[in-house]
Short mmCIF file of C-alpha atoms in Angstrom, two decimals:
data_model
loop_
_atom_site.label_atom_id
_atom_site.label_comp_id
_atom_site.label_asym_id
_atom_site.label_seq_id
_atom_site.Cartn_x
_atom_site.Cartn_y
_atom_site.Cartn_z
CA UNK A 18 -182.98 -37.20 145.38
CA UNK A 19 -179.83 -36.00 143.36
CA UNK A 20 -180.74 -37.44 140.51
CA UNK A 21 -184.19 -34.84 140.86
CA UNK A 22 -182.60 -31.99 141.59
CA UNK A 23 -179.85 -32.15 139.24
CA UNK A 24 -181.66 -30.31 136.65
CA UNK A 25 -182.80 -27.42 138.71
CA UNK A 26 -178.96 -26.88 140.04
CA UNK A 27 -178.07 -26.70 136.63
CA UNK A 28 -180.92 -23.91 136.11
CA UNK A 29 -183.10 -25.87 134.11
CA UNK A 30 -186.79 -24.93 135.12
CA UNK A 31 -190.27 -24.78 133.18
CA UNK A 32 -192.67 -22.25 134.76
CA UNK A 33 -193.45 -19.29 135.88
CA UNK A 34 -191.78 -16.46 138.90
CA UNK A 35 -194.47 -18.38 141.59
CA UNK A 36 -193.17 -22.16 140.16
CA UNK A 37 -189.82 -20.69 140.18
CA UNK A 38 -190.14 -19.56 143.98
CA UNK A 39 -191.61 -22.94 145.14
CA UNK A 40 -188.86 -25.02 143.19
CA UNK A 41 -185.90 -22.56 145.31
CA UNK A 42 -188.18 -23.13 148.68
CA UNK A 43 -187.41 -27.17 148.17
CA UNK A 44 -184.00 -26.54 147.26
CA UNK A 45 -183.40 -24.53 150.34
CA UNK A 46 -184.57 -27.39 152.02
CA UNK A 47 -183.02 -30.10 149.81
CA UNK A 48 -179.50 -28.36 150.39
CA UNK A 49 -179.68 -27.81 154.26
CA UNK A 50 -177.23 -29.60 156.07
CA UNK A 51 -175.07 -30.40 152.83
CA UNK A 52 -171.67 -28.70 151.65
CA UNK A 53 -172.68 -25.58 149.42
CA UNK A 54 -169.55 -26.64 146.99
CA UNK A 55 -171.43 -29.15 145.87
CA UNK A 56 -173.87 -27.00 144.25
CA UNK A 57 -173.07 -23.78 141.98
CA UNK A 58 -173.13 -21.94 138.80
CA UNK A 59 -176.23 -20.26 138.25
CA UNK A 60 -178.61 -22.08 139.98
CA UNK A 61 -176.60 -21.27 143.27
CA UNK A 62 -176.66 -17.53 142.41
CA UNK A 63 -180.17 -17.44 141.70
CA UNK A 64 -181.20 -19.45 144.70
CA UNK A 65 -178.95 -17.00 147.35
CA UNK A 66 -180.11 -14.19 145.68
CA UNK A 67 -183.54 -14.97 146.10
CA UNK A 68 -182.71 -15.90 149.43
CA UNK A 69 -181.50 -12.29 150.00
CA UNK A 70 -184.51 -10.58 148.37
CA UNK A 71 -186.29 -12.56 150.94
CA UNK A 72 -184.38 -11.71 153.91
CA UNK A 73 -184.18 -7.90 152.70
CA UNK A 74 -187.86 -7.89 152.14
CA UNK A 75 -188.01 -8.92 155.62
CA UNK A 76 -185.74 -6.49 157.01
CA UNK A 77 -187.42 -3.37 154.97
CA UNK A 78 -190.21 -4.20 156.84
CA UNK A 79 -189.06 -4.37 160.41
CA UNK A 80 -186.95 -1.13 159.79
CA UNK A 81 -190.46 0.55 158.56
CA UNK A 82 -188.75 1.17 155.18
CA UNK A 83 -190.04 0.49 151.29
CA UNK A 84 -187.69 0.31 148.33
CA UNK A 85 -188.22 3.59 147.19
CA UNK A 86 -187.11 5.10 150.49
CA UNK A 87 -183.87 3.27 150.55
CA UNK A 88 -183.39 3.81 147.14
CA UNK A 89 -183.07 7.41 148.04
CA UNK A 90 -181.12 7.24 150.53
CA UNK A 91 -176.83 8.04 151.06
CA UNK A 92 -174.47 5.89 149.42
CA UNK A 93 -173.61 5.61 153.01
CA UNK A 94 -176.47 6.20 154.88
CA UNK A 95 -176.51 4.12 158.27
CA UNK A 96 -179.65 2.27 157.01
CA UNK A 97 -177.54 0.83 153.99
CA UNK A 98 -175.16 0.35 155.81
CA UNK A 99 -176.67 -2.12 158.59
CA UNK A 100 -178.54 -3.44 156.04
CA UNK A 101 -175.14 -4.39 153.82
CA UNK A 102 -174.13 -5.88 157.29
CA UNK A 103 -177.03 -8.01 157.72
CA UNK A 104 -177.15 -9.57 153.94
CA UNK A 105 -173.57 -10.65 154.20
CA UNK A 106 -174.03 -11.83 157.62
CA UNK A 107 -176.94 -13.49 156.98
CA UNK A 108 -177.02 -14.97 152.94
CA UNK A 109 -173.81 -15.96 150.64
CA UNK A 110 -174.77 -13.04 148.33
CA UNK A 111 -171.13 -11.18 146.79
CA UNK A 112 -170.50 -7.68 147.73
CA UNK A 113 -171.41 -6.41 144.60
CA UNK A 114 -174.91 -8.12 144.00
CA UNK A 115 -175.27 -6.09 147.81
CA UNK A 116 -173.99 -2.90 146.53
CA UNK A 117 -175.91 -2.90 143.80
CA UNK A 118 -178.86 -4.21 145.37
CA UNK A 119 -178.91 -1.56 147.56
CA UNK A 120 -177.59 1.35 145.62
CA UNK A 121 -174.11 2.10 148.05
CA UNK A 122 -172.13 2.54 144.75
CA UNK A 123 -169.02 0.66 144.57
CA UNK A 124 -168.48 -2.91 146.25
CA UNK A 125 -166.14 -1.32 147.78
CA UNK A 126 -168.16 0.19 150.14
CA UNK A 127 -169.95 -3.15 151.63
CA UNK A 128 -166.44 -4.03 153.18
CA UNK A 129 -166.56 -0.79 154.58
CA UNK A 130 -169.57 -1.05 155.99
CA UNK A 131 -168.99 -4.36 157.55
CA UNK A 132 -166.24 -3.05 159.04
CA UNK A 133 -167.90 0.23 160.25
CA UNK A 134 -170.57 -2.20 161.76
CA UNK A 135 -168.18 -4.78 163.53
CA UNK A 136 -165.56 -1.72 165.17
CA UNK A 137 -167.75 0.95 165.54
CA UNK A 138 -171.42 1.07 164.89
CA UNK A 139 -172.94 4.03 166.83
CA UNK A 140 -176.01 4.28 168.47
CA UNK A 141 -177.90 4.29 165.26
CA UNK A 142 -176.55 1.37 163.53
CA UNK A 143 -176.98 -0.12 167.08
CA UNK A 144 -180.91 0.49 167.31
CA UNK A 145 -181.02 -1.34 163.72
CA UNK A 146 -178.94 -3.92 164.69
CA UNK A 147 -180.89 -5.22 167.40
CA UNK A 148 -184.26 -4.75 165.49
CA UNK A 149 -182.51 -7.20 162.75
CA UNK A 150 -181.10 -9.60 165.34
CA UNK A 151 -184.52 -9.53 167.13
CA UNK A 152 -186.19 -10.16 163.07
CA UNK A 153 -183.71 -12.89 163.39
CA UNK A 154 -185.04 -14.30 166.50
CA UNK A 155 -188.23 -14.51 165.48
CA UNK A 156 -187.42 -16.77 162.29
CA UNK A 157 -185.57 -19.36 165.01
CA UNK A 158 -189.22 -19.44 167.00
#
């Protein structure tokens, strides 16, 4: 099975966005339960990235938001913030690709609001925070 997927890890792929999706879909499932060292460049990047789009698509839509709404929202507003919480928590994406993802200026500001998440959330953050655990739980079902 290396031997297939050895051109795909090195980002070789013929196809369109749909064949790309499919060919990441049996990566994910060609790389669980092995090191992620062993794979990288920028087939890693692209595959956690899409991984994140996934899981923030997910999370948009549990939280009642669209893209344009969070696009408009603080740097620091308590949505981007739990939301920068989640993606790290949840994908291997760096802070920046989360920063800019979600607009929250520099990456900077993802460690802070990790932190701000982890020591002292508020009820806000807390209300999201359990709707994105309980998003969570439904995946492991």
């Amino acid at each position: 099975m290396d031997e297939e997927w050895e051109s795909l890890r090195r980002g070789w792929y013929v196809g369109g966005n749909g064949f790309v999706e499919k060919l990441q879909e049996h990566l994910e499932k060609g790389m669980s339960g092995r090191r992620r060292e062993s794979h990288s460049g920028e087939a890693k990047a692209a595959h956690d990235e899409a991984a994140a789009e996934r899981e923030l698509r997910r999370a948009f839509r549990v939280l009642g938001l669209d893209e344009n709404a969070v696009e408009r929202l603080a740097k620091g507003a308590v949505e981007k913030v739990a939301l920068a919480w989640w993606l790290r928590r949840r994908t291997t994406v760096s802070l920046r690709w989360v920063s800019e993802r979600l607009g929250m200026g520099h990456y900077t500001r993802v460690t802070q609001a990790i932190r701000r998440v982890e020591r002292r959330p508020g009820r806000k953050i807390k209300q999201i925070q359990r709707k994105l655990e309980h998003l969570q739980s439904m995946k492991d079902t």
